[in-house]
Amino acid sequence: MTASSAPTPATPARPPIRFRGRSFMALVLAPVPPVADWLEELDALARRSPAFFVGRPVILEVSGAGLDRESLRALVAALSDRAVTVMGIEGAGPGLLGDGLPPPLAGGRPVEEVAAPEAEAPEGRMSVAPAPAPARSLILDAPVRSGQTVLHLEGDITVMGSVASGAEVIAGGSLHVYGALRGRAIAGAAGNPEARITCRKFEPELIAIDGLYRTADDLGPVQRGLPAQVRLDGDAIKVAALD
Amino acid sequence: MAKILVVTSGKGGVGKTTTTAALGAALAQAGQSVAVVDFDVGLRNLDLVMGAERRVVYDLINVVNGDAKLNQALIRDKRLENLSLLPASQTRDKDALTDEGVARVMNELREKFDWVICDSPAGIERGATLAMRHADLAVVVTNPEVSSVRDSDRIIGLLDSKTLKAERGETMEKHLILTRYDAARADRGDMLKIDDVLEILSIPLLAIIPESMEVLRASNVGCPVTLNNPLCAPSRAYIDAVRRLKGDTVPMAVPSDKKSLLNKLFTRRAA
């Protein structure tokens, strides 16, 4: 038996709102005082490789720079003159931003340093260090406790225990829970409508596949407390028995 | 070298302080030397439950800041000479606790006693994380009720990530004490069943403490329940818990107070 929330043919179907996660690689620039000297070094780098910043999202990290509002404004303008578009500012104190300055950002995760272009590097070619091949699936031996978030956009997540109420598991691929699913389960978060959610005991607070979501209230009593699998059929989330 | 045990729960009012006092006294009664430490800076209660509120001179914050020596702040129990209390400060807040200061005090306590029992404040903030930081094992106190169980689950997650033991890559030993359990109400479905709680939290059960007037009565006179009336049902459950902590195998049961025939006849008194 399946839960169908597809509208009846008589009413024009309104596409549901979808939320998708995307990750982008952004360059992070961290100016070191004195800023004038730092800008000179940046100019030297840009002379060696004029296309280095073209089309690249750039985040400005200002926590160590000790800038006030005016000098930050001047710095953003100076970068803009050099065709470096600042997408967001990280590490700015309260009251430093606003008024036409780029928005604040937080929670970025550090990755490997991007290699700066060498003088002899062919112009226009980016020499980004290759990321290590990500593991396709993540296997968790411990239960996911309330308040914890597990994020794995590169593939499937398998949880050998339960996902507690108030916990959140987000997979780019499918989600397999061998215990009870009581928290939030988000599959296909990297834009994969084929992703599925399976669990031994279906009591979720929220499920989502490829940006389409349903809360426990929307789902009703279908398969509640029983083994279940969830998949996407067009724009409808289908919950079915697992046998 | 002491074992450091933290009594924690996430949610407030589930019986952490009662459990700390009861376990501390029961361990002392079993011949161990025990220190109970109140981490609830600003809202201290353990001194009241232990009946030591009129003897507090120095407190945990004084020792953490180096204003007093540990021996000056420790209050020896009048009934059990191998039981000591390190009270919290009522006039300060949790921000007064420094990481280094707490580490120094815990190491000093570890040298002196067989068991150090830390009474954690409610919540998941600084006070609670500092109370669990140095622990070797944890007792998670839970009521058979959904919000308490979910908060305990959150605390178990923190025990597995924010403690020194977890950061060293070791596993924290965790035990569950289910308090305020009423078998009749659980049977009627007004309360979560023991199996449901164990299934959600998936940590071993240390004891089931039945709901009892004896607990309140002991708190009111400022005496750990295991000392005030060692024969009542909650005391027997705590004493069994202590035997399990010491490594004995004790079959799990929910102790109950047998009512006499007269008592049964007169339970329906006029309100």
Coordinates of C-alpha atoms in Angstrom, one line a residue:
Chain A
M1 CA 0.0 0.0 0.0
T2 CA 1.3 3.4 -0.8
A3 CA 0.6 6.9 0.3
S4 CA -0.4 9.1 -2.6
S5 CA -0.5 12.8 -2.3
A6 CA -0.7 13.5 -6.1
P7 CA -3.5 16.0 -6.9
T8 CA -6.6 14.8 -8.6
P9 CA -6.5 15.3 -12.4
A10 CA -9.2 18.0 -12.2
T11 CA -7.1 20.5 -10.3
P12 CA -4.1 21.9 -12.1
A13 CA -1.0 20.4 -10.5
R14 CA 1.1 23.1 -8.8
P15 CA 4.8 22.0 -8.7
P16 CA 5.8 21.6 -5.1
I17 CA 8.6 23.9 -3.7
R18 CA 11.9 22.0 -3.6
F19 CA 14.9 22.7 -1.5
R20 CA 18.2 21.5 -2.8
G21 CA 21.7 21.5 -1.3
R22 CA 24.6 22.3 -3.6
S23 CA 28.3 22.5 -2.6
F24 CA 30.6 24.8 -4.5
M25 CA 34.3 25.3 -4.2
A26 CA 35.0 28.8 -3.2
L27 CA 38.4 30.5 -2.9
V28 CA 39.0 32.0 0.5
L29 CA 41.2 35.1 0.6
A30 CA 42.5 36.1 4.1
P31 CA 44.2 39.5 4.0
V32 CA 47.0 40.0 6.4
P33 CA 47.8 43.5 7.8
P34 CA 49.2 45.8 6.5
V35 CA 46.5 45.5 3.8
A36 CA 48.3 47.7 1.3
D37 CA 51.3 45.3 1.2
W38 CA 48.9 42.3 0.9
L39 CA 47.2 44.0 -2.1
E40 CA 50.6 44.5 -3.8
E41 CA 51.3 40.8 -3.4
L42 CA 47.9 40.0 -4.9
D43 CA 48.7 42.3 -7.8
A44 CA 52.0 40.4 -8.4
L45 CA 50.1 37.1 -8.4
A46 CA 47.5 38.5 -10.8
R47 CA 50.3 39.7 -13.2
R48 CA 51.6 36.2 -13.4
S49 CA 48.2 34.7 -14.1
P50 CA 45.6 37.3 -15.0
A51 CA 42.7 34.8 -15.3
F52 CA 43.2 33.3 -11.9
F53 CA 40.2 34.9 -10.3
V54 CA 37.9 35.0 -13.4
G55 CA 34.6 33.4 -12.7
R56 CA 35.7 32.1 -9.3
P57 CA 33.6 32.7 -6.2
V58 CA 35.7 34.4 -3.6
I59 CA 35.1 34.5 0.1
L60 CA 36.9 37.1 2.2
E61 CA 38.2 35.9 5.6
V62 CA 38.7 38.9 7.8
S63 CA 38.9 37.5 11.3
G64 CA 42.7 38.0 11.5
A65 CA 42.8 41.3 9.6
G66 CA 41.7 43.7 12.3
L67 CA 39.7 45.8 9.9
D68 CA 37.0 48.4 10.8
R69 CA 34.0 49.1 8.7
E70 CA 35.7 51.8 6.6
S71 CA 38.9 49.9 5.8
L72 CA 36.7 46.8 5.0
R73 CA 34.7 48.9 2.6
A74 CA 37.9 50.1 1.0
L75 CA 39.3 46.6 0.7
V76 CA 36.2 45.3 -1.0
A77 CA 36.3 48.2 -3.4
A78 CA 40.0 47.6 -4.1
L79 CA 39.3 43.9 -4.9
S80 CA 36.4 44.9 -7.1
D81 CA 38.8 47.2 -9.1
R82 CA 40.9 44.1 -9.6
A83 CA 37.9 42.1 -11.0
V84 CA 37.7 40.0 -7.8
T85 CA 34.1 39.7 -6.9
V86 CA 33.6 39.0 -3.2
M87 CA 30.6 36.6 -2.6
G88 CA 30.6 36.7 1.1
I89 CA 32.6 37.7 4.2
E90 CA 33.6 35.3 6.9
G91 CA 34.8 36.1 10.4
A92 CA 33.5 39.7 10.5
G93 CA 32.4 40.9 14.0
P94 CA 28.9 42.1 14.7
G95 CA 28.1 45.5 13.2
L96 CA 30.9 45.4 10.7
L97 CA 28.8 44.4 7.7
G98 CA 25.5 45.6 6.1
D99 CA 25.0 48.6 3.8
G100 CA 26.0 47.3 0.5
L101 CA 28.8 45.1 1.8
P102 CA 28.7 41.3 0.9
P103 CA 26.7 39.1 3.2
P104 CA 28.2 37.3 6.2
L105 CA 29.0 33.6 5.9
A106 CA 29.7 31.0 8.6
G107 CA 30.2 27.3 8.9
G108 CA 32.5 26.8 5.9
R109 CA 34.5 23.6 6.1
P110 CA 38.2 23.9 5.3
V111 CA 39.5 21.8 2.4
E112 CA 42.9 21.5 0.9
E113 CA 44.7 24.7 -0.1
V114 CA 44.3 25.6 -3.7
A115 CA 47.7 25.9 -5.4
A116 CA 48.5 29.4 -6.5
P117 CA 49.5 29.7 -10.2
E118 CA 53.2 29.4 -10.9
A119 CA 54.8 31.9 -13.3
E120 CA 55.3 29.3 -16.0
A121 CA 51.7 27.8 -15.6
P122 CA 49.9 28.2 -18.9
E123 CA 47.6 31.2 -18.8
G124 CA 44.0 30.7 -18.1
R125 CA 44.3 27.1 -16.9
M126 CA 43.4 26.6 -13.3
S127 CA 45.7 24.4 -11.3
V128 CA 43.3 23.3 -8.6
A129 CA 44.7 20.5 -6.5
P130 CA 42.7 17.3 -7.2
A131 CA 40.4 16.3 -4.3
P132 CA 40.9 12.8 -3.0
A133 CA 38.3 10.4 -4.5
P134 CA 35.5 10.4 -1.9
A135 CA 34.2 7.2 -0.4
R136 CA 30.9 6.3 -2.1
S137 CA 29.1 5.1 0.9
L138 CA 29.3 5.9 4.6
I139 CA 28.6 3.2 7.2
L140 CA 27.7 4.1 10.8
D141 CA 28.0 1.5 13.4
A142 CA 26.7 3.6 16.3
P143 CA 23.1 5.0 16.5
V144 CA 22.7 8.6 15.4
R145 CA 21.7 10.5 18.6
S146 CA 19.3 13.4 19.0
G147 CA 20.9 16.6 18.0
Q148 CA 23.5 15.0 15.7
T149 CA 23.7 15.7 12.0
V150 CA 25.3 13.3 9.6
L151 CA 26.0 14.8 6.1
H152 CA 27.4 12.7 3.3
L153 CA 26.6 14.2 -0.1
E154 CA 28.9 11.8 -2.0
G155 CA 26.8 8.7 -1.8
D156 CA 24.7 6.4 0.4
I157 CA 24.5 6.4 4.2
T158 CA 24.0 3.1 6.0
V159 CA 23.1 3.3 9.7
M160 CA 23.4 0.0 11.6
G161 CA 21.5 1.4 14.6
S162 CA 18.6 3.8 14.9
V163 CA 18.3 7.5 14.0
A164 CA 16.8 9.2 17.1
S165 CA 14.1 11.8 17.3
G166 CA 15.8 15.2 16.7
A167 CA 18.7 13.7 14.7
E168 CA 19.3 14.4 11.0
V169 CA 20.8 12.2 8.3
I170 CA 21.5 13.8 4.9
A171 CA 22.7 11.6 2.0
G172 CA 23.5 12.5 -1.6
G173 CA 22.4 9.0 -2.4
S174 CA 20.1 6.6 -0.6
L175 CA 19.6 6.1 3.1
H176 CA 19.5 2.7 4.7
V177 CA 18.6 2.5 8.4
Y178 CA 18.7 -1.0 10.0
G179 CA 17.1 0.3 13.3
A180 CA 14.3 2.6 13.8
L181 CA 14.1 5.9 11.9
R182 CA 12.7 8.5 14.3
G183 CA 14.5 11.6 13.1
R184 CA 14.8 13.5 9.8
A185 CA 15.9 11.5 6.8
I186 CA 17.0 13.4 3.7
A187 CA 18.1 11.4 0.7
G188 CA 19.1 12.4 -2.8
A189 CA 20.2 15.8 -1.4
A190 CA 22.7 16.2 -4.2
G191 CA 19.9 16.2 -6.7
N192 CA 19.1 12.5 -7.2
P193 CA 15.5 11.6 -7.7
E194 CA 16.4 7.8 -7.8
A195 CA 17.5 7.9 -4.2
R196 CA 15.5 5.8 -1.6
I197 CA 15.0 5.6 2.1
T198 CA 14.7 2.2 3.7
C199 CA 14.4 1.4 7.4
R200 CA 13.3 -1.4 9.8
K201 CA 11.0 0.8 11.8
F202 CA 9.4 3.8 10.1
E203 CA 8.6 6.6 12.6
P204 CA 10.3 9.6 11.0
E205 CA 9.8 13.3 11.8
L206 CA 10.5 14.3 8.2
I207 CA 11.5 12.6 5.1
A208 CA 12.8 14.2 1.9
I209 CA 14.1 12.9 -1.5
D210 CA 15.6 15.2 -4.1
G211 CA 14.3 18.3 -2.3
L212 CA 10.7 17.1 -2.0
Y213 CA 9.7 16.6 1.6
R214 CA 6.9 15.3 3.8
T215 CA 6.5 15.8 7.6
A216 CA 5.2 13.0 9.8
D217 CA 1.9 14.8 9.8
D218 CA 1.6 14.8 6.0
L219 CA 2.5 11.1 5.9
G220 CA -0.3 10.0 8.2
P221 CA -0.2 6.5 9.7
V222 CA 1.0 4.7 6.6
Q223 CA 3.6 2.0 7.5
R224 CA 4.2 3.7 10.9
G225 CA 6.3 1.5 13.1
L226 CA 6.8 -1.0 10.3
P227 CA 9.6 -1.8 7.9
A228 CA 9.3 0.7 5.0
Q229 CA 10.9 2.1 1.9
V230 CA 10.3 5.5 0.5
R231 CA 10.9 6.6 -3.1
L232 CA 9.9 9.2 -5.5
D233 CA 7.3 8.7 -8.2
G234 CA 7.3 11.8 -10.3
D235 CA 6.5 14.6 -7.8
A236 CA 5.0 12.3 -5.2
I237 CA 6.6 10.6 -2.2
K238 CA 5.6 7.0 -2.0
V239 CA 5.9 5.0 1.2
A240 CA 5.6 1.2 0.8
A241 CA 6.1 -1.9 2.9
L242 CA 9.6 -3.3 2.8
D243 CA 8.7 -6.9 2.0
Chain B
M1 CA 43.0 6.3 41.7
A2 CA 39.4 7.1 41.7
K3 CA 36.8 6.3 39.1
I4 CA 35.1 9.6 38.0
L5 CA 31.3 9.1 37.4
V6 CA 29.1 11.8 36.0
V7 CA 25.4 11.8 36.7
T8 CA 23.7 13.6 33.8
S9 CA 20.4 13.8 32.0
G10 CA 19.9 16.8 29.7
K11 CA 16.5 17.6 31.1
G12 CA 16.0 19.2 34.5
G13 CA 14.1 17.8 37.4
V14 CA 14.5 14.1 36.6
G15 CA 16.4 13.2 39.7
K16 CA 20.2 13.8 39.0
T17 CA 20.9 15.3 42.4
T18 CA 18.8 12.7 44.3
T19 CA 20.7 10.0 42.3
T20 CA 24.1 11.6 43.0
A21 CA 23.4 11.7 46.7
A22 CA 21.9 8.2 46.8
L23 CA 24.7 6.5 44.8
G24 CA 27.4 8.5 46.8
A25 CA 25.9 7.4 50.1
A26 CA 25.4 3.8 49.0
L27 CA 29.0 3.5 47.8
A28 CA 30.2 5.0 51.1
Q29 CA 28.0 2.6 53.0
A30 CA 29.7 -0.2 51.0
G31 CA 33.1 0.9 52.4
Q32 CA 34.4 3.0 49.5
S33 CA 35.7 6.6 49.9
V34 CA 33.5 8.9 47.9
A35 CA 33.4 12.6 46.9
V36 CA 30.3 14.0 45.5
V37 CA 30.8 17.2 43.4
D38 CA 28.1 19.7 42.6
F39 CA 28.7 21.3 39.2
D40 CA 25.4 23.2 39.2
V41 CA 27.1 26.5 39.9
G42 CA 24.5 29.2 40.6
L43 CA 21.7 26.8 41.3
R44 CA 23.3 24.5 43.9
N45 CA 21.1 21.8 45.5
L46 CA 23.4 18.9 46.4
D47 CA 24.3 20.5 49.7
L48 CA 20.6 20.6 50.7
V49 CA 20.0 17.0 49.7
M50 CA 23.1 16.0 51.6
G51 CA 22.1 18.1 54.6
A52 CA 25.3 20.1 54.5
E53 CA 24.0 23.6 53.6
R54 CA 24.8 25.1 57.0
R55 CA 28.5 24.0 56.8
V56 CA 29.6 25.5 53.4
V57 CA 32.6 27.7 53.7
Y58 CA 34.5 27.4 50.4
D59 CA 33.1 26.0 47.2
L60 CA 34.1 24.5 43.8
I61 CA 34.7 27.9 42.3
N62 CA 37.1 28.9 45.1
V63 CA 39.1 25.8 44.5
V64 CA 39.0 26.1 40.7
N65 CA 40.3 29.7 41.1
G66 CA 42.9 28.7 43.6
D67 CA 41.4 30.8 46.4
A68 CA 41.0 27.8 48.6
K69 CA 42.7 24.4 48.9
L70 CA 40.6 21.3 48.1
N71 CA 40.8 20.1 51.7
Q72 CA 39.3 23.4 52.9
A73 CA 36.3 23.1 50.6
L74 CA 35.5 19.4 51.1
I75 CA 32.7 18.9 53.6
R76 CA 32.9 15.5 55.4
D77 CA 29.5 13.9 55.9
K78 CA 28.4 13.7 59.6
R79 CA 26.9 10.3 59.3
L80 CA 29.4 8.6 56.9
E81 CA 33.0 9.6 57.5
N82 CA 34.2 8.3 54.1
L83 CA 31.7 10.5 52.2
S84 CA 32.7 14.1 51.3
L85 CA 30.9 16.9 49.4
L86 CA 32.4 19.6 47.2
P87 CA 29.6 22.2 47.0
A88 CA 28.9 24.5 44.1
S89 CA 28.8 28.3 44.5
Q90 CA 25.4 29.9 44.6
T91 CA 26.5 33.4 43.9
R92 CA 28.5 32.8 40.7
D93 CA 27.5 31.2 37.4
K94 CA 29.0 28.5 35.1
D95 CA 31.2 30.9 33.3
A96 CA 33.4 31.1 36.4
L97 CA 34.5 27.5 35.8
T98 CA 37.8 27.4 33.8
D99 CA 38.9 24.3 31.8
E100 CA 42.3 24.2 33.5
G101 CA 40.9 24.8 37.0
V102 CA 38.4 22.0 36.7
A103 CA 41.0 19.7 35.2
R104 CA 43.3 20.4 38.2
V105 CA 40.5 19.8 40.8
M106 CA 39.4 16.6 39.2
N107 CA 43.0 15.3 39.1
E108 CA 43.4 16.1 42.8
L109 CA 40.1 14.4 43.7
R110 CA 41.2 11.4 41.7
E111 CA 44.2 11.0 43.9
K112 CA 42.2 11.1 47.2
F113 CA 39.1 9.0 46.7
D114 CA 37.9 5.7 45.3
W115 CA 34.9 7.3 43.6
V116 CA 34.2 10.9 42.4
I117 CA 30.6 11.5 41.5
C118 CA 29.9 14.7 39.5
D119 CA 26.3 16.0 39.7
S120 CA 25.8 17.7 36.3
P121 CA 23.5 20.7 35.8
A122 CA 20.6 20.4 33.4
G123 CA 21.1 21.5 29.8
I124 CA 23.9 20.9 27.3
E125 CA 25.9 24.0 27.9
R126 CA 29.2 24.7 29.6
G127 CA 28.3 23.4 33.1
A128 CA 27.0 20.1 31.8
T129 CA 29.9 19.6 29.3
L130 CA 32.5 20.4 32.0
A131 CA 30.9 18.0 34.5
M132 CA 31.2 15.1 32.0
R133 CA 34.5 16.2 30.5
H134 CA 36.8 14.1 32.9
A135 CA 34.4 11.2 33.5
D136 CA 35.4 7.6 33.2
L137 CA 31.8 6.5 33.2
A138 CA 28.4 8.1 33.0
V139 CA 25.0 7.5 34.6
V140 CA 22.2 8.9 32.5
V141 CA 19.1 9.6 34.5
T142 CA 15.8 9.4 32.6
N143 CA 12.1 9.6 33.4
P144 CA 9.8 7.2 31.4
E145 CA 8.5 10.2 29.4
V146 CA 9.3 11.3 25.8
S147 CA 10.9 14.6 26.3
S148 CA 13.2 13.2 29.0
V149 CA 14.2 10.3 26.8
R150 CA 15.0 12.5 23.8
D151 CA 17.1 14.9 26.0
S152 CA 19.0 11.9 27.4
D153 CA 19.7 10.7 23.8
R154 CA 21.2 14.1 23.1
I155 CA 23.4 13.9 26.2
I156 CA 24.5 10.4 25.2
G157 CA 25.6 11.9 21.9
L158 CA 27.7 14.5 23.8
L159 CA 29.2 11.9 26.1
D160 CA 30.4 10.1 22.9
S161 CA 31.9 13.3 21.4
K162 CA 32.8 16.0 24.0
T163 CA 34.5 14.1 26.8
L164 CA 38.2 13.6 27.1
K165 CA 37.7 9.8 26.9
A166 CA 35.8 10.2 23.5
E167 CA 38.5 12.6 22.2
R168 CA 41.1 10.0 23.0
G169 CA 39.2 7.6 20.9
E170 CA 38.0 5.4 23.8
T171 CA 34.4 4.4 24.4
M172 CA 32.6 6.0 27.4
E173 CA 30.9 3.5 29.6
K174 CA 27.3 4.6 29.9
H175 CA 24.5 3.3 32.2
L176 CA 20.8 4.2 32.4
I177 CA 18.9 4.8 35.7
L178 CA 15.2 5.1 35.1
T179 CA 13.7 7.2 37.8
R180 CA 10.1 7.9 39.0
Y181 CA 8.9 4.6 37.4
D182 CA 5.3 3.6 38.2
A183 CA 4.5 0.1 37.0
A184 CA 0.7 0.7 37.2
R185 CA 0.9 3.8 35.1
A186 CA 3.2 2.2 32.6
D187 CA 0.8 -0.7 32.3
R188 CA -2.1 1.7 31.6
G189 CA 0.0 3.3 28.8
D190 CA 0.3 6.7 30.7
M191 CA 4.1 6.3 30.8
L192 CA 6.7 4.9 28.4
K193 CA 7.5 1.2 29.1
I194 CA 11.0 0.2 30.2
D195 CA 11.6 -1.7 27.0
D196 CA 10.6 1.3 24.9
V197 CA 13.1 3.5 26.7
L198 CA 15.9 0.9 26.4
E199 CA 15.2 0.5 22.7
I200 CA 15.4 4.2 22.0
L201 CA 18.5 4.9 24.1
S202 CA 20.3 1.5 23.6
I203 CA 22.5 1.7 26.6
P204 CA 22.6 -0.8 29.5
L205 CA 20.1 -0.5 32.3
L206 CA 21.7 0.1 35.8
A207 CA 18.5 0.4 37.9
I208 CA 14.8 1.2 37.9
I209 CA 13.9 3.6 40.7
P210 CA 10.2 3.3 41.6
E211 CA 8.2 6.5 42.2
S212 CA 8.1 6.9 46.0
M213 CA 7.3 9.3 48.8
E214 CA 10.5 8.2 50.5
V215 CA 12.6 10.1 48.0
L216 CA 10.8 13.4 48.8
R217 CA 10.8 12.6 52.5
A218 CA 14.6 12.1 52.4
S219 CA 15.3 15.3 50.5
N220 CA 13.2 17.3 53.0
V221 CA 15.3 16.1 55.9
G222 CA 18.5 16.6 54.0
C223 CA 19.6 13.0 53.9
P224 CA 20.4 10.7 50.9
V225 CA 17.5 8.3 50.6
T226 CA 19.8 5.2 50.9
L227 CA 20.9 6.5 54.3
N228 CA 17.5 7.8 55.5
N229 CA 15.7 4.6 54.9
P230 CA 17.9 1.9 53.5
L231 CA 15.0 -0.6 53.4
C232 CA 12.5 1.3 51.3
A233 CA 12.0 0.5 47.6
P234 CA 14.0 3.3 46.0
S235 CA 17.0 2.7 48.4
R236 CA 17.0 -1.0 47.5
A237 CA 17.1 -0.1 43.8
Y238 CA 20.0 2.4 44.4
I239 CA 21.9 -0.2 46.5
D240 CA 21.5 -2.8 43.7
A241 CA 22.8 -0.2 41.2
V242 CA 25.9 0.4 43.3
R243 CA 26.6 -3.4 43.5
R244 CA 26.3 -3.5 39.7
L245 CA 28.7 -0.5 39.4
K246 CA 31.2 -2.4 41.5
G247 CA 31.0 -5.4 39.1
D248 CA 28.5 -7.7 40.9
T249 CA 25.8 -9.5 39.0
V250 CA 22.5 -8.6 40.5
P251 CA 19.2 -9.7 38.8
M252 CA 17.2 -6.7 37.6
A253 CA 13.9 -6.1 39.4
V254 CA 11.6 -3.2 40.2
P255 CA 11.5 -3.1 44.0
S256 CA 8.2 -2.3 45.6
D257 CA 7.1 -1.4 49.1
K258 CA 4.9 -4.2 50.3
K259 CA 1.7 -2.8 51.8
S260 CA 0.3 -4.3 54.9
L261 CA -3.2 -5.5 55.0
L262 CA -4.3 -2.5 57.1
N263 CA -2.6 -0.2 54.7
K264 CA -4.4 -1.8 51.8
L265 CA -7.7 -1.5 53.5
F266 CA -7.2 2.2 54.2
T267 CA -5.6 3.4 51.0
R268 CA -8.7 5.2 49.9
R269 CA -8.8 7.9 52.5
A270 CA -11.0 11.0 52.2
A271 CA -9.2 13.8 50.4

